mmCIF file of C-alpha atoms and ligand atoms in Angstrom:
data_model
loop_
_atom_site.group_PDB
_atom_site.id
_atom_site.type_symbol
_atom_site.label_atom_id
_atom_site.label_comp_id
_atom_site.label_asym_id
_atom_site.label_seq_id
_atom_site.Cartn_x
_atom_site.Cartn_y
_atom_site.Cartn_z
ATOM 1 C CA UNK A 1 24.069 -75.184 57.108
ATOM 2 C CA UNK A 2 24.099 -74.311 59.996
ATOM 3 C CA UNK A 3 26.771 -74.871 63.209
ATOM 4 C CA UNK A 4 26.137 -76.231 66.617
ATOM 5 C CA UNK A 5 24.926 -73.209 68.542
ATOM 6 C CA UNK A 6 27.827 -73.803 71.255
ATOM 7 C CA UNK A 7 30.629 -74.665 69.009
ATOM 8 C CA UNK A 8 33.406 -72.176 69.678
ATOM 9 C CA UNK A 9 35.435 -69.150 68.023
ATOM 10 C CA UNK A 10 37.542 -70.442 65.529
ATOM 11 C CA UNK A 11 34.458 -72.448 63.633
ATOM 12 C CA UNK A 12 32.247 -69.384 64.563
ATOM 13 C CA UNK A 13 35.285 -67.396 62.388
ATOM 14 C CA UNK A 14 34.891 -69.837 59.699
ATOM 15 C CA UNK A 15 31.562 -71.085 58.759
ATOM 16 C CA UNK A 16 30.007 -68.129 60.392
ATOM 17 C CA UNK A 17 27.013 -67.760 58.183
ATOM 18 C CA UNK A 18 24.464 -70.296 56.718
ATOM 19 C CA UNK A 19 23.942 -68.683 53.503
ATOM 20 C CA UNK A 20 24.103 -71.330 51.029
ATOM 21 C CA UNK A 21 24.712 -70.394 46.676
ATOM 22 C CA UNK A 22 21.821 -72.401 44.676
ATOM 23 C CA UNK A 23 24.871 -74.061 43.036
ATOM 24 C CA UNK A 24 25.801 -75.415 45.917
ATOM 25 C CA UNK A 25 29.540 -73.908 45.834
ATOM 26 C CA UNK A 26 31.574 -74.595 48.775
ATOM 27 C CA UNK A 27 32.347 -70.732 49.406
ATOM 28 C CA UNK A 28 29.538 -68.553 49.133
ATOM 29 C CA UNK A 29 30.069 -66.042 46.001
ATOM 30 C CA UNK A 30 30.615 -62.753 46.340
ATOM 31 C CA UNK A 31 27.523 -61.022 44.510
ATOM 32 C CA UNK A 32 29.182 -57.687 43.386
ATOM 33 C CA UNK A 33 25.477 -56.315 41.979
ATOM 34 C CA UNK A 34 23.888 -53.402 43.333
ATOM 35 C CA UNK A 35 20.602 -54.779 42.279
ATOM 36 C CA UNK A 36 18.085 -57.704 42.631
ATOM 37 C CA UNK A 37 15.506 -59.089 39.972
ATOM 38 C CA UNK A 38 12.269 -60.416 41.094
ATOM 39 C CA UNK A 39 10.014 -62.439 38.847
ATOM 40 C CA UNK A 40 7.087 -60.585 39.592
ATOM 41 C CA UNK A 41 5.543 -57.696 40.979
ATOM 42 C CA UNK A 42 3.734 -59.374 44.267
ATOM 43 C CA UNK A 43 7.805 -61.088 44.921
ATOM 44 C CA UNK A 44 8.999 -57.791 44.752
ATOM 45 C CA UNK A 45 6.182 -56.071 47.036
ATOM 46 C CA UNK A 46 6.733 -59.237 49.377
ATOM 47 C CA UNK A 47 10.269 -58.513 50.096
ATOM 48 C CA UNK A 48 9.918 -54.664 50.337
ATOM 49 C CA UNK A 49 6.985 -55.697 52.982
ATOM 50 C CA UNK A 50 9.311 -58.121 54.404
ATOM 51 C CA UNK A 51 6.867 -60.678 54.524
ATOM 52 C CA UNK A 52 9.636 -63.246 53.036
ATOM 53 C CA UNK A 53 13.103 -63.285 53.119
ATOM 54 C CA UNK A 54 15.534 -61.735 50.089
ATOM 55 C CA UNK A 55 18.114 -59.705 48.568
ATOM 56 C CA UNK A 56 17.201 -56.442 46.652
ATOM 57 C CA UNK A 57 19.192 -53.278 46.371
ATOM 58 C CA UNK A 58 23.174 -53.246 48.128
ATOM 59 C CA UNK A 59 23.087 -49.935 50.376
ATOM 60 C CA UNK A 60 20.020 -51.021 52.131
ATOM 61 C CA UNK A 61 22.005 -53.990 52.997
ATOM 62 C CA UNK A 62 19.629 -56.411 51.519
ATOM 63 C CA UNK A 63 22.856 -58.559 49.319
ATOM 64 C CA UNK A 64 23.333 -62.260 50.302
ATOM 65 C CA UNK A 65 27.771 -60.837 50.546
ATOM 66 C CA UNK A 66 26.719 -58.239 53.263
ATOM 67 C CA UNK A 67 24.145 -59.986 55.620
ATOM 68 C CA UNK A 68 26.738 -62.964 55.472
ATOM 69 C CA UNK A 69 28.900 -61.282 56.304
ATOM 70 C CA UNK A 70 27.166 -59.500 59.321
ATOM 71 C CA UNK A 71 25.779 -63.488 60.986
ATOM 72 C CA UNK A 72 29.704 -64.076 60.609
ATOM 73 C CA UNK A 73 30.690 -60.431 62.812
ATOM 74 C CA UNK A 74 27.980 -61.034 64.923
ATOM 75 C CA UNK A 75 28.146 -64.318 66.019
ATOM 76 C CA UNK A 76 31.983 -63.376 67.498
ATOM 77 C CA UNK A 77 30.761 -60.818 69.457
ATOM 78 C CA UNK A 78 28.151 -63.249 71.032
ATOM 79 C CA UNK A 79 26.202 -60.895 69.629
ATOM 80 C CA UNK A 80 22.079 -61.146 67.908
ATOM 81 C CA UNK A 81 22.619 -58.871 65.038
ATOM 82 C CA UNK A 82 25.608 -56.756 63.332
ATOM 83 C CA UNK A 83 25.647 -54.220 61.003
ATOM 84 C CA UNK A 84 28.763 -53.579 58.751
ATOM 85 C CA UNK A 85 29.533 -50.119 57.379
ATOM 86 C CA UNK A 86 31.977 -48.431 54.407
ATOM 87 C CA UNK A 87 33.862 -47.729 58.061
ATOM 88 C CA UNK A 88 34.867 -48.046 61.985
ATOM 89 C CA UNK A 89 33.744 -43.801 61.913
ATOM 90 C CA UNK A 90 30.464 -44.935 59.769
ATOM 91 C CA UNK A 91 29.023 -46.932 62.441
ATOM 92 C CA UNK A 92 30.078 -45.045 65.559
ATOM 93 C CA UNK A 93 28.477 -42.143 63.621
ATOM 94 C CA UNK A 94 25.744 -43.680 62.800
ATOM 95 C CA UNK A 95 25.563 -45.557 66.399
ATOM 96 C CA UNK A 96 25.834 -41.789 67.838
ATOM 97 C CA UNK A 97 23.397 -40.585 65.332
ATOM 98 C CA UNK A 98 20.986 -43.927 66.581
ATOM 99 C CA UNK A 99 21.472 -43.743 70.064
ATOM 100 C CA UNK A 100 23.372 -40.609 71.339
ATOM 101 C CA UNK A 101 21.021 -37.602 70.485
ATOM 102 C CA UNK A 102 20.117 -37.228 74.252
ATOM 103 C CA UNK A 103 23.743 -36.864 74.379
ATOM 104 C CA UNK A 104 27.085 -38.987 74.780
ATOM 105 C CA UNK A 105 30.127 -39.286 77.142
ATOM 106 C CA UNK A 106 32.736 -40.702 76.477
ATOM 107 C CA UNK A 107 35.015 -42.254 78.962
ATOM 108 C CA UNK A 108 39.200 -42.770 78.507
ATOM 109 C CA UNK A 109 40.797 -41.721 76.343
ATOM 110 C CA UNK A 110 39.826 -42.527 72.344
ATOM 111 C CA UNK A 111 40.868 -43.448 68.119
ATOM 112 C CA UNK A 112 41.606 -39.221 66.578
ATOM 113 C CA UNK A 113 38.400 -40.201 64.394
ATOM 114 C CA UNK A 114 36.239 -40.759 67.519
ATOM 115 C CA UNK A 115 37.139 -37.974 69.724
ATOM 116 C CA UNK A 116 36.931 -34.904 66.377
ATOM 117 C CA UNK A 117 33.501 -36.744 65.314
ATOM 118 C CA UNK A 118 32.808 -36.066 69.417
ATOM 119 C CA UNK A 119 33.966 -32.970 70.253
ATOM 120 C CA UNK A 120 33.438 -30.939 66.950
ATOM 121 C CA UNK A 121 31.006 -32.090 64.589
ATOM 122 C CA UNK A 122 28.346 -33.988 67.334
ATOM 123 C CA UNK A 123 27.808 -30.116 68.904
ATOM 124 C CA UNK A 124 27.142 -28.843 65.671
ATOM 125 C CA UNK A 125 24.088 -30.767 65.521
ATOM 126 C CA UNK A 126 23.234 -29.508 68.307
ATOM 127 C CA UNK A 127 24.355 -33.567 70.106
ATOM 128 C CA UNK A 128 25.876 -32.811 73.791
ATOM 129 C CA UNK A 129 28.867 -34.764 73.959
ATOM 130 C CA UNK A 130 31.472 -34.929 76.575
ATOM 131 C CA UNK A 131 34.924 -36.031 77.644
ATOM 132 C CA UNK A 132 36.093 -37.448 80.307
ATOM 133 C CA UNK A 133 39.809 -39.709 81.176
ATOM 134 C CA UNK A 134 39.340 -42.836 83.109
ATOM 135 C CA UNK A 135 40.749 -41.116 86.594
ATOM 136 C CA UNK A 136 37.836 -39.088 86.299
ATOM 137 C CA UNK A 137 35.161 -41.849 86.705
ATOM 138 C CA UNK A 138 33.274 -39.940 89.804
ATOM 139 C CA UNK A 139 31.328 -37.442 86.990
ATOM 140 C CA UNK A 140 29.722 -39.913 85.184
ATOM 141 C CA UNK A 141 26.750 -40.646 87.661
ATOM 142 C CA UNK A 142 26.190 -37.240 87.808
ATOM 143 C CA UNK A 143 26.512 -36.464 83.586
ATOM 144 C CA UNK A 144 23.898 -39.513 83.024
ATOM 145 C CA UNK A 145 21.952 -38.141 85.638
ATOM 146 C CA UNK A 146 22.090 -34.619 83.285
ATOM 147 C CA UNK A 147 20.305 -36.100 80.416
ATOM 148 C CA UNK A 148 23.247 -37.889 78.358
ATOM 149 C CA UNK A 149 21.703 -41.601 77.387
ATOM 150 C CA UNK A 150 24.935 -43.383 75.965
ATOM 151 C CA UNK A 151 28.276 -43.847 77.045
ATOM 152 C CA UNK A 152 30.991 -44.786 75.064
ATOM 153 C CA UNK A 153 35.218 -46.385 75.331
ATOM 154 C CA UNK A 154 38.306 -48.004 74.069
ATOM 155 C CA UNK A 155 39.524 -50.282 76.327
ATOM 156 C CA UNK A 156 42.612 -51.083 76.293
ATOM 157 C CA UNK A 157 43.209 -47.293 75.508
ATOM 158 C CA UNK A 158 45.608 -45.907 72.237
ATOM 159 C CA UNK A 159 48.088 -45.349 73.277
ATOM 160 C CA UNK A 160 48.751 -45.709 77.218
ATOM 161 C CA UNK A 161 47.047 -48.633 76.392
ATOM 162 C CA UNK A 162 45.203 -48.009 80.133
ATOM 163 C CA UNK A 163 42.400 -51.314 80.921
ATOM 164 C CA UNK A 164 38.864 -49.782 81.667
ATOM 165 C CA UNK A 165 36.753 -52.124 83.906
ATOM 166 C CA UNK A 166 33.787 -52.275 81.131
ATOM 167 C CA UNK A 167 31.220 -54.134 84.121
ATOM 168 C CA UNK A 168 31.691 -51.437 86.544
ATOM 169 C CA UNK A 169 31.395 -48.657 83.304
ATOM 170 C CA UNK A 170 28.780 -50.678 82.763
ATOM 171 C CA UNK A 171 27.027 -50.719 85.751
ATOM 172 C CA UNK A 172 26.853 -46.845 86.166
ATOM 173 C CA UNK A 173 25.300 -46.279 82.562
ATOM 174 C CA UNK A 174 22.326 -48.976 83.427
ATOM 175 C CA UNK A 175 21.688 -47.820 87.180
ATOM 176 C CA UNK A 176 20.635 -44.119 84.955
ATOM 177 C CA UNK A 177 18.530 -45.836 82.324
ATOM 178 C CA UNK A 178 22.400 -45.111 79.623
ATOM 179 C CA UNK A 179 23.455 -47.231 77.069
ATOM 180 C CA UNK A 180 27.489 -48.582 76.965
ATOM 181 C CA UNK A 181 29.034 -49.007 73.440
ATOM 182 C CA UNK A 182 32.080 -50.134 73.717
ATOM 183 C CA UNK A 183 35.071 -50.462 70.690
ATOM 184 C CA UNK A 184 36.841 -54.020 71.193
ATOM 185 C CA UNK A 185 39.026 -52.500 68.223
ATOM 186 C CA UNK A 186 42.381 -52.829 69.666
ATOM 187 C CA UNK A 187 41.568 -56.020 71.370
ATOM 188 C CA UNK A 188 39.596 -58.379 69.549
ATOM 189 C CA UNK A 189 36.309 -60.471 70.023
ATOM 190 C CA UNK A 190 39.657 -62.911 69.885
ATOM 191 C CA UNK A 191 41.264 -60.965 73.146
ATOM 192 C CA UNK A 192 37.521 -59.630 74.687
ATOM 193 C CA UNK A 193 33.657 -60.250 74.612
ATOM 194 C CA UNK A 194 32.363 -56.607 76.086
ATOM 195 C CA UNK A 195 28.132 -57.938 74.858
ATOM 196 C CA UNK A 196 29.860 -60.899 77.101
ATOM 197 C CA UNK A 197 31.139 -58.481 80.229
ATOM 198 C CA UNK A 198 27.931 -56.212 80.334
ATOM 199 C CA UNK A 199 28.329 -54.059 77.578
ATOM 200 C CA UNK A 200 25.016 -53.166 75.098
ATOM 201 C CA UNK A 201 26.658 -52.188 71.716
ATOM 202 C CA UNK A 202 30.402 -53.403 70.547
ATOM 203 C CA UNK A 203 31.438 -51.217 67.642
ATOM 204 C CA UNK A 204 35.279 -52.018 65.804
ATOM 205 C CA UNK A 205 37.480 -50.311 62.690
ATOM 206 C CA UNK A 206 37.440 -54.808 60.954
ATOM 207 C CA UNK A 207 40.279 -52.471 58.761
ATOM 208 C CA UNK A 208 41.568 -53.329 61.764
ATOM 209 C CA UNK A 209 42.293 -57.005 63.074
ATOM 210 C CA UNK A 210 39.355 -58.670 61.632
ATOM 211 C CA UNK A 211 40.547 -57.268 58.103
ATOM 212 C CA UNK A 212 44.526 -58.509 59.244
ATOM 213 C CA UNK A 213 46.063 -57.740 56.210
ATOM 214 C CA UNK A 214 45.667 -53.703 56.254
ATOM 215 C CA UNK A 215 43.829 -53.781 52.730
ATOM 216 C CA UNK A 216 40.111 -53.214 53.195
ATOM 217 C CA UNK A 217 38.120 -50.214 54.957
ATOM 218 C CA UNK A 218 35.390 -51.624 56.725
ATOM 219 C CA UNK A 219 33.451 -51.566 59.936
ATOM 220 C CA UNK A 220 31.285 -52.836 62.478
ATOM 221 C CA UNK A 221 28.207 -52.638 64.774
ATOM 222 C CA UNK A 222 27.301 -55.746 67.400
ATOM 223 C CA UNK A 223 24.177 -55.654 69.238
ATOM 224 C CA UNK A 224 20.751 -56.897 70.395
ATOM 225 C CA UNK A 225 18.218 -57.133 67.904
ATOM 226 C CA UNK A 226 16.733 -54.097 69.865
ATOM 227 C CA UNK A 227 19.201 -51.821 69.592
ATOM 228 C CA UNK A 228 20.106 -52.373 66.568
ATOM 229 C CA UNK A 229 17.050 -51.763 64.051
ATOM 230 C CA UNK A 230 16.376 -48.529 64.586
ATOM 231 C CA UNK A 231 20.741 -48.087 63.180
ATOM 232 C CA UNK A 232 18.716 -49.454 59.858
ATOM 233 C CA UNK A 233 17.891 -46.393 58.363
ATOM 234 C CA UNK A 234 20.387 -44.404 59.998
ATOM 235 C CA UNK A 235 23.084 -46.831 57.943
ATOM 236 C CA UNK A 236 20.436 -46.718 55.017
ATOM 237 C CA UNK A 237 20.160 -43.213 53.667
ATOM 238 C CA UNK A 238 23.453 -42.432 54.506
ATOM 239 C CA UNK A 239 24.273 -43.788 52.615
ATOM 240 C CA UNK A 240 27.656 -45.656 54.820
ATOM 241 C CA UNK A 241 26.640 -49.683 54.267
ATOM 242 C CA UNK A 242 30.247 -51.491 53.274
ATOM 243 C CA UNK A 243 30.845 -52.930 49.692
ATOM 244 C CA UNK A 244 29.653 -56.834 48.576
ATOM 245 C CA UNK A 245 33.143 -57.113 47.122
ATOM 246 C CA UNK A 246 34.798 -55.363 50.653
ATOM 247 C CA UNK A 247 32.368 -57.449 52.812
ATOM 248 C CA UNK A 248 33.781 -61.090 50.836
ATOM 249 C CA UNK A 249 37.333 -59.848 51.392
ATOM 250 C CA UNK A 250 36.562 -59.295 54.986
ATOM 251 C CA UNK A 251 34.869 -63.006 55.718
ATOM 252 C CA UNK A 252 38.028 -63.883 54.271
ATOM 253 C CA UNK A 253 39.871 -62.837 56.644
ATOM 254 C CA UNK A 254 37.771 -63.446 59.975
ATOM 255 C CA UNK A 255 38.554 -66.785 59.041
ATOM 256 C CA UNK A 256 42.163 -67.226 60.057
ATOM 257 C CA UNK A 257 41.580 -64.238 63.016
ATOM 258 C CA UNK A 258 42.083 -66.562 65.580
ATOM 259 C CA UNK A 259 45.376 -68.106 64.774
ATOM 260 C CA UNK A 260 46.097 -64.240 63.797
ATOM 261 C CA UNK A 261 45.493 -62.444 66.851
ATOM 262 C CA UNK A 262 46.795 -65.388 69.725
ATOM 263 C CA UNK A 263 49.987 -65.730 67.592
ATOM 264 C CA UNK A 264 50.356 -61.744 67.797
ATOM 265 C CA UNK A 265 49.048 -61.549 71.632
ATOM 266 C CA UNK A 266 52.532 -63.893 72.194
ATOM 267 C CA UNK A 267 54.598 -62.235 69.457
ATOM 268 C CA UNK A 268 54.131 -59.196 71.588
ATOM 269 C CA UNK A 269 54.386 -60.682 75.350
ATOM 270 C CA UNK A 270 57.804 -61.436 73.860
ATOM 271 C CA UNK A 271 58.978 -58.077 72.301
ATOM 272 C CA UNK A 272 57.581 -56.906 75.246
ATOM 273 C CA UNK A 273 59.272 -59.225 77.935
ATOM 274 C CA UNK A 274 62.604 -57.497 76.105
ATOM 275 C CA UNK A 275 62.199 -54.317 76.221
ATOM 276 C CA UNK A 276 60.898 -54.186 79.398
ATOM 277 C CA UNK A 277 65.004 -54.555 81.164
ATOM 278 C CA UNK A 278 66.469 -52.646 77.567
ATOM 279 C CA UNK A 279 68.772 -49.760 78.945
ATOM 280 C CA UNK A 280 67.317 -47.513 75.930
ATOM 281 C CA UNK A 281 63.639 -47.974 77.177
ATOM 282 C CA UNK A 282 61.984 -45.938 80.010
ATOM 283 C CA UNK A 283 58.710 -47.739 80.443
ATOM 284 C CA UNK A 284 57.023 -50.287 78.335
ATOM 285 C CA UNK A 285 53.323 -50.006 78.668
ATOM 286 C CA UNK A 286 51.827 -53.388 77.655
ATOM 287 C CA UNK A 287 48.890 -55.475 79.737
ATOM 288 C CA UNK A 288 50.352 -58.850 80.129
ATOM 289 C CA UNK A 289 53.622 -57.258 81.716
ATOM 290 C CA UNK A 290 53.061 -58.437 85.592
ATOM 291 C CA UNK A 291 53.786 -54.757 86.954
ATOM 292 C CA UNK A 292 51.479 -52.735 84.376
ATOM 293 C CA UNK A 293 49.308 -50.597 86.356
ATOM 294 C CA UNK A 294 46.154 -52.304 83.954
ATOM 295 C CA UNK A 295 47.535 -55.723 84.790
ATOM 296 C CA UNK A 296 44.831 -57.656 87.223
ATOM 297 C CA UNK A 297 41.824 -55.809 85.029
ATOM 298 C CA UNK A 298 43.466 -57.165 82.244
ATOM 299 C CA UNK A 299 42.845 -60.838 83.662
ATOM 300 C CA UNK A 300 40.018 -60.936 84.503
ATOM 301 C CA UNK A 301 38.301 -58.854 81.380
ATOM 302 C CA UNK A 302 40.635 -60.168 78.555
ATOM 303 C CA UNK A 303 41.072 -63.497 77.060
ATOM 304 C CA UNK A 304 44.041 -62.483 75.646
ATOM 305 C CA UNK A 305 46.245 -59.244 75.889
ATOM 306 C CA UNK A 306 46.947 -58.190 72.504
ATOM 307 C CA UNK A 307 49.473 -57.101 69.477
ATOM 308 C CA UNK A 308 49.376 -53.398 70.766
ATOM 309 C CA UNK A 309 52.191 -52.253 72.607
ATOM 310 C CA UNK A 310 53.932 -48.756 73.249
ATOM 311 C CA UNK A 311 56.883 -48.462 74.552
ATOM 312 C CA UNK A 312 59.048 -45.467 75.899
ATOM 313 C CA UNK A 313 62.043 -43.984 74.545
ATOM 314 C CA UNK A 314 64.289 -43.124 77.824
ATOM 315 C CA UNK A 315 65.084 -39.626 75.874
ATOM 316 C CA UNK A 316 62.463 -37.103 74.034
ATOM 317 C CA UNK A 317 60.647 -36.451 71.554
ATOM 318 C CA UNK A 318 63.525 -36.796 68.276
ATOM 319 C CA UNK A 319 64.948 -39.106 70.348
ATOM 320 C CA UNK A 320 61.801 -41.427 70.359
ATOM 321 C CA UNK A 321 62.162 -40.308 66.563
ATOM 322 C CA UNK A 322 65.449 -41.365 65.603
ATOM 323 C CA UNK A 323 65.019 -45.157 66.826
ATOM 324 C CA UNK A 324 60.901 -45.564 64.657
ATOM 325 C CA UNK A 325 63.303 -43.752 61.134
ATOM 326 C CA UNK A 326 65.724 -46.709 61.906
ATOM 327 C CA UNK A 327 63.499 -50.059 62.371
ATOM 328 C CA UNK A 328 63.870 -51.571 59.544
ATOM 329 C CA UNK A 329 61.241 -54.746 59.613
ATOM 330 C CA UNK A 330 58.715 -52.688 61.467
ATOM 331 C CA UNK A 331 57.013 -49.705 58.707
ATOM 332 C CA UNK A 332 56.351 -45.984 59.858
ATOM 333 C CA UNK A 333 52.782 -45.752 59.447
ATOM 334 C CA UNK A 334 49.541 -45.269 61.812
ATOM 335 C CA UNK A 335 47.472 -48.063 61.890
ATOM 336 C CA UNK A 336 47.264 -51.314 63.375
ATOM 337 C CA UNK A 337 46.504 -55.135 63.048
ATOM 338 C CA UNK A 338 47.174 -56.090 59.700
ATOM 339 C CA UNK A 339 49.964 -59.036 59.524
ATOM 340 C CA UNK A 340 52.589 -56.797 58.710
ATOM 341 C CA UNK A 341 54.403 -54.674 62.607
ATOM 342 C CA UNK A 342 54.290 -50.746 61.747
ATOM 343 C CA UNK A 343 55.213 -47.805 64.797
ATOM 344 C CA UNK A 344 53.436 -44.934 64.896
ATOM 345 C CA UNK A 345 55.231 -41.613 67.608
ATOM 346 C CA UNK A 346 51.987 -40.758 68.600
ATOM 347 C CA UNK A 347 52.784 -36.694 69.129
ATOM 348 C CA UNK A 348 53.412 -36.956 65.032
ATOM 349 C CA UNK A 349 50.357 -38.646 64.351
ATOM 350 C CA UNK A 350 47.428 -40.450 65.773
ATOM 351 C CA UNK A 351 47.828 -37.310 68.709
ATOM 352 C CA UNK A 352 48.925 -34.740 66.472
ATOM 353 C CA UNK A 353 46.304 -32.296 66.523
ATOM 354 C CA UNK A 354 46.814 -31.736 70.455
ATOM 355 C CA UNK A 355 48.125 -29.089 72.285
ATOM 356 C CA UNK A 356 51.253 -30.719 73.678
ATOM 357 C CA UNK A 357 49.507 -30.061 77.483
ATOM 358 C CA UNK A 358 46.320 -32.487 76.212
ATOM 359 C CA UNK A 359 48.452 -35.427 75.244
ATOM 360 C CA UNK A 360 50.985 -34.476 78.660
ATOM 361 C CA UNK A 361 47.502 -34.869 80.794
ATOM 362 C CA UNK A 362 45.880 -37.775 78.565
ATOM 363 C CA UNK A 363 49.325 -39.315 79.786
ATOM 364 C CA UNK A 364 50.940 -39.086 76.088
ATOM 365 C CA UNK A 365 54.750 -38.018 76.277
ATOM 366 C CA UNK A 366 56.519 -37.426 73.046
ATOM 367 C CA UNK A 367 58.862 -40.361 73.866
ATOM 368 C CA UNK A 368 56.232 -42.529 73.482
ATOM 369 C CA UNK A 369 56.761 -45.291 70.537
ATOM 370 C CA UNK A 370 52.938 -47.294 69.162
ATOM 371 C CA UNK A 371 54.110 -50.728 68.355
ATOM 372 C CA UNK A 372 50.953 -52.859 65.887
ATOM 373 C CA UNK A 373 52.881 -56.745 66.691
ATOM 374 C CA UNK A 374 52.388 -58.724 63.606
ATOM 375 C CA UNK A 375 53.142 -61.685 61.899
ATOM 376 C CA UNK A 376 57.238 -61.942 61.376
ATOM 377 C CA UNK A 377 58.935 -64.216 63.872
ATOM 378 C CA UNK A 378 59.346 -62.612 67.043
ATOM 379 C CA UNK A 379 62.862 -62.785 67.228
ATOM 380 C CA UNK A 380 63.283 -60.697 64.078
ATOM 381 C CA UNK A 381 61.137 -58.416 65.863
ATOM 382 C CA UNK A 382 63.268 -57.807 68.650
ATOM 383 C CA UNK A 383 65.957 -58.315 67.162
ATOM 384 C CA UNK A 384 65.328 -54.442 64.887
ATOM 385 C CA UNK A 385 64.508 -52.941 68.523
ATOM 386 C CA UNK A 386 67.548 -53.805 69.321
ATOM 387 C CA UNK A 387 69.690 -52.511 66.455
ATOM 388 C CA UNK A 388 67.015 -49.428 65.870
ATOM 389 C CA UNK A 389 67.496 -48.302 69.723
ATOM 390 C CA UNK A 390 71.357 -48.675 69.396
HETATM 391 C C1 LIG B 401 41.129 -47.288 63.011
HETATM 392 C C2 LIG B 401 40.149 -47.240 64.499
HETATM 393 C C3 LIG B 401 38.917 -46.007 64.072
HETATM 394 C C4 LIG B 401 38.436 -45.336 62.436
HETATM 395 O O1 LIG B 401 38.207 -46.933 62.016
HETATM 396 P P1 LIG B 401 38.263 -46.187 60.048
HETATM 397 O O2 LIG B 401 38.231 -47.945 59.460
HETATM 398 O O3 LIG B 401 39.683 -46.316 59.591
HETATM 399 O O4 LIG B 401 36.734 -45.413 59.847
HETATM 400 C C5 LIG B 401 37.969 -45.984 65.296
HETATM 401 N N1 LIG B 401 38.068 -46.997 66.585
HETATM 402 C C6 LIG B 401 39.612 -47.330 66.468
HETATM 403 C C7 LIG B 401 39.824 -47.814 68.605
HETATM 404 C C8 LIG B 401 40.401 -47.216 65.414
HETATM 405 O O5 LIG B 401 42.087 -47.631 65.977
#
């Protein structure tokens, strides 16, 4: 059943696809099958040759559980279509191999796996890649004039929560005929819709807020039919398609995406305000704080400030590690976006592979602790931080 075209985000999260089961089950069953049988060769050829819609082989993505998820993912970002992947990195890799072969510019800090793929692995295939800081945006036009055709960025960035202006960077990219892809994992579609701001493609690690329960690994690409259709064969033959059971679990999670993220926004704001006045906290990095450098841009381009914040403990890296080790409600783990609150010290986890000098260049200090705010009571989370800070 089709919902109105102008339905709101919560409605789209619950009723985001039009697939129906022949038996009339209220929820689409999980199509836990690798292949599909046909009444005749003629019917099989109709589906293979694209004359009729239908399911065929799960790795191709031609499976109702995957298609229902993809319809839902597309509508969340206001995209024409979406592809679902086995992980966020699988989605990014397929995007880079399809649209980044002439060169990729990554603006600002990015997820560690993304940086590794761009710095070490894609160059082995002869793909030129360039990593520039948000403060080096002046270099972007020259790199695009030199042939790079894909700009990639995350905003807010990990772990410094730096804000990048999606509309302004899209304008620079488009003036040179290049594409802008935005990793919207940190913000989620509840807080930010990059396509509406001028981006061409959105990538997600659905492992984080979209999945939301730290119990699945998945990824997604959203964008126009023209840009996404050529990605399909890369996903198919790299074999990085999502599994049907994971697709169904992710669809279950998406039904509560809006209420989860709104609560996480509210708790993160309360924690940021409580930490801002704490004597053992040197700095609080959160887009929702009035004094934060990215606050004005965040108000313009985001619908909520997110569930991620970073505190810089007064003292050195060892002092921050002691605080992390004393936390009891926050669990020490390098992920984010789940219902349980997590803490990580970037210099020992997400940015451990970088030299201290490179971390400093990116504005990442050893005393930083990155918090992913879950769905526990905000008062309990604040009390936990206060006892750990001592
Ligand atoms: C986790 C993450 C990724 C990679 O996602 P996986 O699902 O682990 O492959 C990419 N970008 C961001 C911002 C992430 O947090």
